JSON list of C-alpha atoms in Angstrom, two decimals:
[
{"chain": "A", "resi": 1, "resn": "ASN", "atom": "CA", "xyz": [30.54, -6.44, 21.55]},
{"chain": "A", "resi": 2, "resn": "ALA", "atom": "CA", "xyz": [27.64, -5.75, 24.03]},
{"chain": "A", "resi": 3, "resn": "GLY", "atom": "CA", "xyz": [27.46, -2.09, 23.09]},
{"chain": "A", "resi": 4, "resn": "VAL", "atom": "CA", "xyz": [25.65, -0.13, 25.93]},
{"chain": "A", "resi": 5, "resn": "THR", "atom": "CA", "xyz": [24.43, -2.21, 28.84]},
{"chain": "A", "resi": 6, "resn": "GLN", "atom": "CA", "xyz": [22.38, -0.93, 31.95]},
{"chain": "A", "resi": 7, "resn": "THR", "atom": "CA", "xyz": [21.66, -2.34, 35.43]},
{"chain": "A", "resi": 8, "resn": "PRO", "atom": "CA", "xyz": [19.40, -2.95, 37.06]},
{"chain": "A", "resi": 9, "resn": "LYS", "atom": "CA", "xyz": [16.38, -3.35, 34.32]},
{"chain": "A", "resi": 10, "resn": "PHE", "atom": "CA", "xyz": [13.78, -2.50, 36.84]},
{"chain": "A", "resi": 11, "resn": "ARG", "atom": "CA", "xyz": [13.64, -1.08, 40.30]},
{"chain": "A", "resi": 12, "resn": "VAL", "atom": "CA", "xyz": [10.91, 0.12, 42.79]},
{"chain": "A", "resi": 13, "resn": "LEU", "atom": "CA", "xyz": [12.07, 2.58, 45.38]},
{"chain": "A", "resi": 14, "resn": "LYS", "atom": "CA", "xyz": [10.21, 4.30, 48.24]},
{"chain": "A", "resi": 15, "resn": "THR", "atom": "CA", "xyz": [10.21, 8.14, 48.56]},
{"chain": "A", "resi": 16, "resn": "GLY", "atom": "CA", "xyz": [13.42, 9.24, 50.16]},
{"chain": "A", "resi": 17, "resn": "GLN", "atom": "CA", "xyz": [15.36, 6.18, 49.38]},
{"chain": "A", "resi": 18, "resn": "SER", "atom": "CA", "xyz": [18.54, 6.52, 47.23]},
{"chain": "A", "resi": 19, "resn": "MET", "atom": "CA", "xyz": [19.96, 4.30, 44.30]},
{"chain": "A", "resi": 20, "resn": "THR", "atom": "CA", "xyz": [22.66, 4.17, 41.66]},
{"chain": "A", "resi": 21, "resn": "LEU", "atom": "CA", "xyz": [22.13, 3.46, 38.06]},
{"chain": "A", "resi": 22, "resn": "LEU", "atom": "CA", "xyz": [24.98, 1.87, 36.08]},
{"chain": "A", "resi": 23, "resn": "CYS", "atom": "CA", "xyz": [25.81, 2.23, 32.42]},
{"chain": "A", "resi": 24, "resn": "ALA", "atom": "CA", "xyz": [28.71, 0.51, 30.86]},
{"chain": "A", "resi": 25, "resn": "GLN", "atom": "CA", "xyz": [29.78, 0.87, 27.23]},
{"chain": "A", "resi": 26, "resn": "ASP", "atom": "CA", "xyz": [32.51, -1.15, 25.36]},
{"chain": "A", "resi": 27, "resn": "MET", "atom": "CA", "xyz": [32.81, 1.08, 22.18]},
{"chain": "A", "resi": 28, "resn": "ASN", "atom": "CA", "xyz": [35.45, 3.25, 23.65]},
{"chain": "A", "resi": 29, "resn": "HIS", "atom": "CA", "xyz": [33.11, 6.36, 23.25]},
{"chain": "A", "resi": 30, "resn": "GLU", "atom": "CA", "xyz": [34.21, 9.72, 24.99]},
{"chain": "A", "resi": 31, "resn": "TYR", "atom": "CA", "xyz": [30.61, 10.93, 25.42]},
{"chain": "A", "resi": 32, "resn": "MET", "atom": "CA", "xyz": [28.07, 9.46, 27.74]},
{"chain": "A", "resi": 33, "resn": "TYR", "atom": "CA", "xyz": [24.53, 10.68, 28.44]},
{"chain": "A", "resi": 34, "resn": "TRP", "atom": "CA", "xyz": [21.56, 10.03, 30.77]},
{"chain": "A", "resi": 35, "resn": "TYR", "atom": "CA", "xyz": [18.11, 10.44, 29.48]},
{"chain": "A", "resi": 36, "resn": "ARG", "atom": "CA", "xyz": [14.70, 10.06, 31.07]},
{"chain": "A", "resi": 37, "resn": "GLN", "atom": "CA", "xyz": [11.70, 9.22, 28.97]},
{"chain": "A", "resi": 38, "resn": "ASP", "atom": "CA", "xyz": [8.30, 10.14, 30.26]},
{"chain": "A", "resi": 39, "resn": "PRO", "atom": "CA", "xyz": [4.91, 9.31, 28.41]},
{"chain": "A", "resi": 40, "resn": "GLY", "atom": "CA", "xyz": [4.22, 12.35, 25.83]},
{"chain": "A", "resi": 41, "resn": "MET", "atom": "CA", "xyz": [7.55, 14.01, 26.80]},
{"chain": "A", "resi": 42, "resn": "GLY", "atom": "CA", "xyz": [10.17, 12.29, 24.63]},
{"chain": "A", "resi": 43, "resn": "LEU", "atom": "CA", "xyz": [13.64, 12.08, 25.75]},
{"chain": "A", "resi": 44, "resn": "ARG", "atom": "CA", "xyz": [15.15, 14.73, 27.93]},
{"chain": "A", "resi": 45, "resn": "LEU", "atom": "CA", "xyz": [18.72, 14.90, 28.71]},
{"chain": "A", "resi": 46, "resn": "ILE", "atom": "CA", "xyz": [19.53, 14.72, 32.60]},
{"chain": "A", "resi": 47, "resn": "HIS", "atom": "CA", "xyz": [23.42, 14.88, 32.65]},
{"chain": "A", "resi": 48, "resn": "TYR", "atom": "CA", "xyz": [26.24, 13.95, 30.28]},
{"chain": "A", "resi": 49, "resn": "SER", "atom": "CA", "xyz": [30.02, 13.55, 30.20]},
{"chain": "A", "resi": 50, "resn": "VAL", "atom": "CA", "xyz": [32.52, 14.35, 27.60]},
{"chain": "A", "resi": 51, "resn": "GLY", "atom": "CA", "xyz": [35.20, 12.17, 29.08]},
{"chain": "A", "resi": 52, "resn": "GLU", "atom": "CA", "xyz": [36.57, 10.34, 31.94]},
{"chain": "A", "resi": 53, "resn": "GLY", "atom": "CA", "xyz": [36.36, 12.61, 35.16]},
{"chain": "A", "resi": 54, "resn": "THR", "atom": "CA", "xyz": [33.98, 15.13, 33.66]},
{"chain": "A", "resi": 55, "resn": "THR", "atom": "CA", "xyz": [30.30, 15.63, 34.16]},
{"chain": "A", "resi": 56, "resn": "ALA", "atom": "CA", "xyz": [27.87, 18.29, 33.05]},
{"chain": "A", "resi": 57, "resn": "LYS", "atom": "CA", "xyz": [24.19, 19.32, 33.44]},
{"chain": "A", "resi": 58, "resn": "GLY", "atom": "CA", "xyz": [21.59, 18.64, 30.82]},
{"chain": "A", "resi": 59, "resn": "GLU", "atom": "CA", "xyz": [18.14, 19.99, 30.47]},
{"chain": "A", "resi": 60, "resn": "VAL", "atom": "CA", "xyz": [16.59, 18.28, 33.41]},
{"chain": "A", "resi": 61, "resn": "PRO", "atom": "CA", "xyz": [19.55, 17.88, 36.20]},
{"chain": "A", "resi": 62, "resn": "ASP", "atom": "CA", "xyz": [17.61, 18.58, 39.44]},
{"chain": "A", "resi": 63, "resn": "GLY", "atom": "CA", "xyz": [17.56, 15.74, 41.93]},
{"chain": "A", "resi": 64, "resn": "TYR", "atom": "CA", "xyz": [20.21, 13.59, 40.09]},
{"chain": "A", "resi": 65, "resn": "ASN", "atom": "CA", "xyz": [24.08, 13.28, 40.46]},
{"chain": "A", "resi": 66, "resn": "VAL", "atom": "CA", "xyz": [26.51, 11.61, 38.07]},
{"chain": "A", "resi": 67, "resn": "SER", "atom": "CA", "xyz": [29.94, 10.31, 38.05]},
{"chain": "A", "resi": 68, "resn": "ARG", "atom": "CA", "xyz": [32.36, 9.08, 35.33]},
{"chain": "A", "resi": 69, "resn": "LEU", "atom": "CA", "xyz": [35.24, 7.62, 37.10]},
{"chain": "A", "resi": 70, "resn": "LYS", "atom": "CA", "xyz": [36.20, 5.26, 34.29]},
{"chain": "A", "resi": 71, "resn": "LYS", "atom": "CA", "xyz": [35.87, 5.84, 30.50]},
{"chain": "A", "resi": 72, "resn": "GLN", "atom": "CA", "xyz": [33.50, 2.97, 30.03]},
{"chain": "A", "resi": 73, "resn": "ASN", "atom": "CA", "xyz": [31.15, 3.62, 32.83]},
{"chain": "A", "resi": 74, "resn": "PHE", "atom": "CA", "xyz": [28.73, 6.42, 33.72]},
{"chain": "A", "resi": 75, "resn": "LEU", "atom": "CA", "xyz": [26.57, 6.33, 36.84]},
{"chain": "A", "resi": 76, "resn": "LEU", "atom": "CA", "xyz": [23.41, 8.03, 37.69]},
{"chain": "A", "resi": 77, "resn": "GLY", "atom": "CA", "xyz": [22.56, 8.61, 41.36]},
{"chain": "A", "resi": 78, "resn": "LEU", "atom": "CA", "xyz": [19.25, 9.63, 43.09]},
{"chain": "A", "resi": 79, "resn": "GLU", "atom": "CA", "xyz": [20.01, 10.59, 46.49]},
{"chain": "A", "resi": 80, "resn": "SER", "atom": "CA", "xyz": [16.52, 11.04, 47.94]},
{"chain": "A", "resi": 81, "resn": "ALA", "atom": "CA", "xyz": [13.93, 9.60, 45.33]},
{"chain": "A", "resi": 82, "resn": "ALA", "atom": "CA", "xyz": [10.64, 11.36, 44.73]},
{"chain": "A", "resi": 83, "resn": "PRO", "atom": "CA", "xyz": [7.46, 10.16, 42.91]},
{"chain": "A", "resi": 84, "resn": "SER", "atom": "CA", "xyz": [8.23, 12.61, 40.14]},
{"chain": "A", "resi": 85, "resn": "GLN", "atom": "CA", "xyz": [11.35, 10.70, 39.26]},
{"chain": "A", "resi": 86, "resn": "THR", "atom": "CA", "xyz": [9.29, 7.71, 38.15]},
{"chain": "A", "resi": 87, "resn": "SER", "atom": "CA", "xyz": [10.37, 7.07, 34.57]},
{"chain": "A", "resi": 88, "resn": "VAL", "atom": "CA", "xyz": [12.33, 4.98, 32.15]},
{"chain": "A", "resi": 89, "resn": "TYR", "atom": "CA", "xyz": [16.03, 6.00, 32.26]},
{"chain": "A", "resi": 90, "resn": "PHE", "atom": "CA", "xyz": [18.21, 5.56, 29.22]},
{"chain": "A", "resi": 91, "resn": "CYS", "atom": "CA", "xyz": [22.00, 5.63, 28.99]},
{"chain": "A", "resi": 92, "resn": "ALA", "atom": "CA", "xyz": [23.58, 6.63, 25.60]},
{"chain": "A", "resi": 93, "resn": "SER", "atom": "CA", "xyz": [27.04, 6.88, 24.20]},
{"chain": "A", "resi": 94, "resn": "SER", "atom": "CA", "xyz": [28.56, 8.44, 21.21]},
{"chain": "A", "resi": 95, "resn": "TYR", "atom": "CA", "xyz": [32.09, 9.15, 19.51]},
{"chain": "A", "resi": 96, "resn": "SER", "atom": "CA", "xyz": [31.65, 12.95, 19.64]},
{"chain": "A", "resi": 97, "resn": "TRP", "atom": "CA", "xyz": [29.07, 15.64, 20.42]},
{"chain": "A", "resi": 98, "resn": "GLY", "atom": "CA", "xyz": [26.29, 16.73, 18.30]},
{"chain": "A", "resi": 99, "resn": "GLN", "atom": "CA", "xyz": [25.54, 17.00, 14.67]},
{"chain": "A", "resi": 100, "resn": "GLY", "atom": "CA", "xyz": [26.29, 13.80, 12.84]},
{"chain": "A", "resi": 101, "resn": "TYR", "atom": "CA", "xyz": [27.31, 11.39, 15.54]},
{"chain": "A", "resi": 102, "resn": "GLU", "atom": "CA", "xyz": [25.06, 8.59, 16.14]},
{"chain": "A", "resi": 103, "resn": "GLN", "atom": "CA", "xyz": [23.93, 8.06, 19.80]},
{"chain": "A", "resi": 104, "resn": "TYR", "atom": "CA", "xyz": [23.84, 4.29, 21.05]},
{"chain": "A", "resi": 105, "resn": "PHE", "atom": "CA", "xyz": [21.19, 3.58, 23.70]},
{"chain": "A", "resi": 106, "resn": "GLY", "atom": "CA", "xyz": [21.16, 1.05, 26.07]},
{"chain": "A", "resi": 107, "resn": "PRO", "atom": "CA", "xyz": [17.99, -1.10, 27.04]},
{"chain": "A", "resi": 108, "resn": "GLY", "atom": "CA", "xyz": [16.66, 1.27, 29.69]},
{"chain": "A", "resi": 109, "resn": "THR", "atom": "CA", "xyz": [16.02, 0.96, 33.61]},
{"chain": "A", "resi": 110, "resn": "ARG", "atom": "CA", "xyz": [12.22, 1.43, 34.71]},
{"chain": "A", "resi": 111, "resn": "LEU", "atom": "CA", "xyz": [12.31, 3.04, 38.00]},
{"chain": "A", "resi": 112, "resn": "THR", "atom": "CA", "xyz": [8.87, 3.41, 40.02]},
{"chain": "A", "resi": 113, "resn": "VAL", "atom": "CA", "xyz": [9.07, 5.56, 43.26]},
{"chain": "A", "resi": 114, "resn": "THR", "atom": "CA", "xyz": [6.02, 5.08, 45.60]},
{"chain": "B", "resi": 1, "resn": "GLY", "atom": "CA", "xyz": [16.64, 27.13, 22.14]},
{"chain": "B", "resi": 2, "resn": "GLU", "atom": "CA", "xyz": [15.58, 24.61, 19.69]},
{"chain": "B", "resi": 3, "resn": "ASN", "atom": "CA", "xyz": [11.95, 23.52, 19.79]},
{"chain": "B", "resi": 4, "resn": "VAL", "atom": "CA", "xyz": [10.92, 20.36, 17.87]},
{"chain": "B", "resi": 5, "resn": "GLU", "atom": "CA", "xyz": [7.36, 19.57, 17.04]},
{"chain": "B", "resi": 6, "resn": "GLN", "atom": "CA", "xyz": [6.38, 15.96, 16.02]},
{"chain": "B", "resi": 7, "resn": "HIS", "atom": "CA", "xyz": [3.15, 14.87, 14.49]},
{"chain": "B", "resi": 8, "resn": "PRO", "atom": "CA", "xyz": [1.13, 12.73, 14.63]},
{"chain": "B", "resi": 9, "resn": "SER", "atom": "CA", "xyz": [1.45, 11.25, 18.29]},
{"chain": "B", "resi": 10, "resn": "THR", "atom": "CA", "xyz": [-0.20, 8.06, 17.10]},
{"chain": "B", "resi": 11, "resn": "LEU", "atom": "CA", "xyz": [-0.52, 6.59, 13.72]},
{"chain": "B", "resi": 12, "resn": "SER", "atom": "CA", "xyz": [-2.20, 3.32, 12.69]},
{"chain": "B", "resi": 13, "resn": "VAL", "atom": "CA", "xyz": [-1.84, 2.01, 9.04]},
{"chain": "B", "resi": 14, "resn": "GLN", "atom": "CA", "xyz": [-2.77, -1.34, 7.26]},
{"chain": "B", "resi": 15, "resn": "GLU", "atom": "CA", "xyz": [0.07, -3.54, 6.36]},
{"chain": "B", "resi": 16, "resn": "GLY", "atom": "CA", "xyz": [1.38, -2.49, 2.81]},
{"chain": "B", "resi": 17, "resn": "ASP", "atom": "CA", "xyz": [0.25, 1.03, 3.13]},
{"chain": "B", "resi": 18, "resn": "SER", "atom": "CA", "xyz": [2.51, 4.09, 3.56]},
{"chain": "B", "resi": 19, "resn": "ALA", "atom": "CA", "xyz": [3.16, 6.03, 6.93]},
{"chain": "B", "resi": 20, "resn": "VAL", "atom": "CA", "xyz": [4.41, 9.63, 7.13]},
{"chain": "B", "resi": 21, "resn": "ILE", "atom": "CA", "xyz": [5.77, 11.47, 10.33]},
{"chain": "B", "resi": 22, "resn": "LYS", "atom": "CA", "xyz": [6.52, 15.05, 10.31]},
{"chain": "B", "resi": 23, "resn": "CYS", "atom": "CA", "xyz": [8.66, 17.21, 12.42]},
{"chain": "B", "resi": 24, "resn": "THR", "atom": "CA", "xyz": [9.23, 21.06, 12.62]},
{"chain": "B", "resi": 25, "resn": "TYR", "atom": "CA", "xyz": [12.12, 22.71, 14.20]},
{"chain": "B", "resi": 26, "resn": "SER", "atom": "CA", "xyz": [12.82, 26.26, 15.21]},
{"chain": "B", "resi": 27, "resn": "ASP", "atom": "CA", "xyz": [16.53, 26.83, 14.96]},
{"chain": "B", "resi": 28, "resn": "SER", "atom": "CA", "xyz": [17.31, 27.84, 11.32]},
{"chain": "B", "resi": 29, "resn": "ALA", "atom": "CA", "xyz": [21.03, 26.88, 11.91]},
{"chain": "B", "resi": 30, "resn": "SER", "atom": "CA", "xyz": [20.43, 23.36, 12.57]},
{"chain": "B", "resi": 31, "resn": "ASN", "atom": "CA", "xyz": [21.85, 21.12, 9.91]},
{"chain": "B", "resi": 32, "resn": "TYR", "atom": "CA", "xyz": [21.49, 17.56, 11.06]},
{"chain": "B", "resi": 33, "resn": "PHE", "atom": "CA", "xyz": [18.18, 15.64, 11.32]},
{"chain": "B", "resi": 34, "resn": "PRO", "atom": "CA", "xyz": [18.29, 12.10, 12.66]},
{"chain": "B", "resi": 35, "resn": "TRP", "atom": "CA", "xyz": [15.32, 9.55, 13.30]},
{"chain": "B", "resi": 36, "resn": "TYR", "atom": "CA", "xyz": [15.26, 7.14, 15.92]},
{"chain": "B", "resi": 37, "resn": "LYS", "atom": "CA", "xyz": [13.21, 3.95, 16.21]},
{"chain": "B", "resi": 38, "resn": "GLN", "atom": "CA", "xyz": [12.17, 2.47, 19.74]},
{"chain": "B", "resi": 39, "resn": "GLU", "atom": "CA", "xyz": [10.88, -1.02, 19.69]},
{"chain": "B", "resi": 40, "resn": "LEU", "atom": "CA", "xyz": [9.08, -2.18, 22.70]},
{"chain": "B", "resi": 41, "resn": "GLY", "atom": "CA", "xyz": [11.29, -2.68, 25.65]},
{"chain": "B", "resi": 42, "resn": "LYS", "atom": "CA", "xyz": [14.37, -1.51, 24.02]},
{"chain": "B", "resi": 43, "resn": "GLY", "atom": "CA", "xyz": [16.31, 1.73, 23.76]},
{"chain": "B", "resi": 44, "resn": "PRO", "atom": "CA", "xyz": [16.15, 3.99, 20.46]},
{"chain": "B", "resi": 45, "resn": "GLN", "atom": "CA", "xyz": [18.21, 3.08, 17.57]},
{"chain": "B", "resi": 46, "resn": "LEU", "atom": "CA", "xyz": [19.11, 5.43, 14.69]},
{"chain": "B", "resi": 47, "resn": "ILE", "atom": "CA", "xyz": [17.41, 4.41, 11.41]},
{"chain": "B", "resi": 48, "resn": "ILE", "atom": "CA", "xyz": [18.09, 7.21, 8.98]},
{"chain": "B", "resi": 49, "resn": "ASP", "atom": "CA", "xyz": [19.41, 10.77, 9.19]},
{"chain": "B", "resi": 50, "resn": "ILE", "atom": "CA", "xyz": [19.83, 13.64, 6.76]},
{"chain": "B", "resi": 51, "resn": "ARG", "atom": "CA", "xyz": [21.98, 16.75, 6.63]},
{"chain": "B", "resi": 52, "resn": "SER", "atom": "CA", "xyz": [20.90, 20.12, 5.39]},
{"chain": "B", "resi": 53, "resn": "ASN", "atom": "CA", "xyz": [22.87, 20.07, 2.13]},
{"chain": "B", "resi": 54, "resn": "VAL", "atom": "CA", "xyz": [20.38, 17.39, 0.69]},
{"chain": "B", "resi": 55, "resn": "GLY", "atom": "CA", "xyz": [16.81, 17.43, 0.30]},
{"chain": "B", "resi": 56, "resn": "GLU", "atom": "CA", "xyz": [16.00, 13.50, 0.58]},
{"chain": "B", "resi": 57, "resn": "LYS", "atom": "CA", "xyz": [17.66, 10.42, 1.66]},
{"chain": "B", "resi": 58, "resn": "LYS", "atom": "CA", "xyz": [16.36, 6.69, 0.96]},
{"chain": "B", "resi": 59, "resn": "ASP", "atom": "CA", "xyz": [17.23, 3.47, 2.60]},
{"chain": "B", "resi": 60, "resn": "GLN", "atom": "CA", "xyz": [15.11, 0.67, 1.27]},
{"chain": "B", "resi": 61, "resn": "ARG", "atom": "CA", "xyz": [11.57, 1.29, 2.42]},
{"chain": "B", "resi": 62, "resn": "ILE", "atom": "CA", "xyz": [12.27, 4.28, 4.58]},
{"chain": "B", "resi": 63, "resn": "ALA", "atom": "CA", "xyz": [13.04, 8.01, 3.34]},
{"chain": "B", "resi": 64, "resn": "VAL", "atom": "CA", "xyz": [13.58, 11.20, 4.98]},
{"chain": "B", "resi": 65, "resn": "THR", "atom": "CA", "xyz": [12.59, 14.54, 3.32]},
{"chain": "B", "resi": 66, "resn": "LEU", "atom": "CA", "xyz": [13.82, 18.02, 4.43]},
{"chain": "B", "resi": 67, "resn": "ASN", "atom": "CA", "xyz": [12.49, 21.43, 3.77]},
{"chain": "B", "resi": 68, "resn": "LYS", "atom": "CA", "xyz": [14.82, 23.95, 5.02]},
{"chain": "B", "resi": 69, "resn": "THR", "atom": "CA", "xyz": [12.85, 27.12, 4.08]},
{"chain": "B", "resi": 70, "resn": "ALA", "atom": "CA", "xyz": [9.76, 25.56, 5.69]},
{"chain": "B", "resi": 71, "resn": "LYS", "atom": "CA", "xyz": [11.85, 24.23, 8.59]},
{"chain": "B", "resi": 72, "resn": "HIS", "atom": "CA", "xyz": [10.38, 20.71, 8.44]},
{"chain": "B", "resi": 73, "resn": "PHE", "atom": "CA", "xyz": [11.39, 17.30, 7.74]},
{"chain": "B", "resi": 74, "resn": "SER", "atom": "CA", "xyz": [9.55, 14.00, 7.43]},
{"chain": "B", "resi": 75, "resn": "LEU", "atom": "CA", "xyz": [9.98, 10.22, 7.73]},
{"chain": "B", "resi": 76, "resn": "HIS", "atom": "CA", "xyz": [8.32, 8.13, 5.09]},
{"chain": "B", "resi": 77, "resn": "ILE", "atom": "CA", "xyz": [7.80, 4.41, 5.38]},
{"chain": "B", "resi": 78, "resn": "THR", "atom": "CA", "xyz": [6.56, 2.61, 2.23]},
{"chain": "B", "resi": 79, "resn": "GLU", "atom": "CA", "xyz": [5.16, -0.91, 2.28]},
{"chain": "B", "resi": 80, "resn": "THR", "atom": "CA", "xyz": [4.71, -1.05, 6.01]},
{"chain": "B", "resi": 81, "resn": "GLN", "atom": "CA", "xyz": [5.24, -4.37, 7.68]},
{"chain": "B", "resi": 82, "resn": "PRO", "atom": "CA", "xyz": [4.21, -5.47, 11.25]},
{"chain": "B", "resi": 83, "resn": "GLU", "atom": "CA", "xyz": [7.98, -5.28, 12.52]},
{"chain": "B", "resi": 84, "resn": "ASP", "atom": "CA", "xyz": [7.70, -1.59, 11.68]},
{"chain": "B", "resi": 85, "resn": "SER", "atom": "CA", "xyz": [5.41, -0.97, 14.60]},
{"chain": "B", "resi": 86, "resn": "ALA", "atom": "CA", "xyz": [7.30, 0.98, 17.11]},
{"chain": "B", "resi": 87, "resn": "VAL", "atom": "CA", "xyz": [7.65, 4.59, 18.53]},
{"chain": "B", "resi": 88, "resn": "TYR", "atom": "CA", "xyz": [9.68, 6.82, 16.13]},
{"chain": "B", "resi": 89, "resn": "PHE", "atom": "CA", "xyz": [11.48, 9.94, 17.32]},
{"chain": "B", "resi": 90, "resn": "CYS", "atom": "CA", "xyz": [12.80, 12.98, 15.41]},
{"chain": "B", "resi": 91, "resn": "ALA", "atom": "CA", "xyz": [15.64, 15.15, 16.57]},
{"chain": "B", "resi": 92, "resn": "ALA", "atom": "CA", "xyz": [17.54, 18.18, 15.75]},
{"chain": "B", "resi": 93, "resn": "PRO", "atom": "CA", "xyz": [20.62, 19.81, 17.28]},
{"chain": "B", "resi": 94, "resn": "PRO", "atom": "CA", "xyz": [20.24, 23.12, 18.89]},
{"chain": "B", "resi": 95, "resn": "PHE", "atom": "CA", "xyz": [23.02, 24.86, 16.95]},
{"chain": "B", "resi": 96, "resn": "SER", "atom": "CA", "xyz": [22.49, 28.17, 18.57]},
{"chain": "B", "resi": 97, "resn": "ASN", "atom": "CA", "xyz": [22.01, 27.10, 22.05]},
{"chain": "B", "resi": 98, "resn": "SER", "atom": "CA", "xyz": [23.58, 27.06, 25.41]},
{"chain": "B", "resi": 99, "resn": "GLY", "atom": "CA", "xyz": [25.09, 23.77, 24.75]},
{"chain": "B", "resi": 100, "resn": "ASN", "atom": "CA", "xyz": [23.47, 21.67, 27.45]},
{"chain": "B", "resi": 101, "resn": "THR", "atom": "CA", "xyz": [22.19, 18.86, 24.86]},
{"chain": "B", "resi": 102, "resn": "PRO", "atom": "CA", "xyz": [23.47, 17.58, 21.75]},
{"chain": "B", "resi": 103, "resn": "LEU", "atom": "CA", "xyz": [19.99, 16.98, 20.32]},
{"chain": "B", "resi": 104, "resn": "VAL", "atom": "CA", "xyz": [16.46, 17.99, 21.16]},
{"chain": "B", "resi": 105, "resn": "PHE", "atom": "CA", "xyz": [13.95, 15.20, 20.36]},
{"chain": "B", "resi": 106, "resn": "GLY", "atom": "CA", "xyz": [10.56, 15.24, 19.47]},
{"chain": "B", "resi": 107, "resn": "LYS", "atom": "CA", "xyz": [7.78, 13.87, 21.75]},
{"chain": "B", "resi": 108, "resn": "GLY", "atom": "CA", "xyz": [7.61, 10.51, 19.56]},
{"chain": "B", "resi": 109, "resn": "THR", "atom": "CA", "xyz": [5.07, 9.01, 17.36]},
{"chain": "B", "resi": 110, "resn": "ARG", "atom": "CA", "xyz": [3.65, 5.58, 18.07]},
{"chain": "B", "resi": 111, "resn": "LEU", "atom": "CA", "xyz": [3.12, 3.52, 14.77]},
{"chain": "B", "resi": 112, "resn": "SER", "atom": "CA", "xyz": [0.90, 0.75, 14.59]},
{"chain": "B", "resi": 113, "resn": "VAL", "atom": "CA", "xyz": [0.87, -1.54, 11.54]},
{"chain": "B", "resi": 114, "resn": "ILE", "atom": "CA", "xyz": [-2.21, -3.72, 11.43]},
{"chain": "B", "resi": 115, "resn": "ALA", "atom": "CA", "xyz": [-1.89, -6.94, 9.62]}
]
């Protein structure tokens, strides 16, 4: 039982390049999330999914796109990377939404955009 | 929407001493308050949570207290050990919000336990 895994662990991009971050979970969770973590800013939700084939915007969605083609996978895309997207990205999953449901986090992807 | 304030941002304690981290929230309808611990190089992990129908919850050396009237909740770690060194996040659900996030996180507290 691997829990939540993320690939890659590190990535350096140049401004304007694109990339996709992959998240996978083996807990059969319906809900999946992408967060970014910046120094002094805590965790902010980018996009989330309430089930296979669904996506929705979180608090800071601009500049990102997501897809959930399979229940166990949640992809985060950057079409044209900007230095402001330098951050650590965490994927998480949960059985249900909101109050009382633990979120399980992956180990993170450190992205640097130069 | 919900606003969660967390203090202090950094905290250093001697091994064996106690550590207290405090959070305040703005949405009076919120009724679930988790604490997550993030070790270096890892993702956050839930360590304890509390619901609004209780005032205190303990799990070995950690405890969480809740004051609904004052809208604040605190994490207490007793007999601190080096492995308690980490970043701690509090969170609260935006009960009355637009629904674009299940939890609003505080900005985190970096705890250092000095041996």
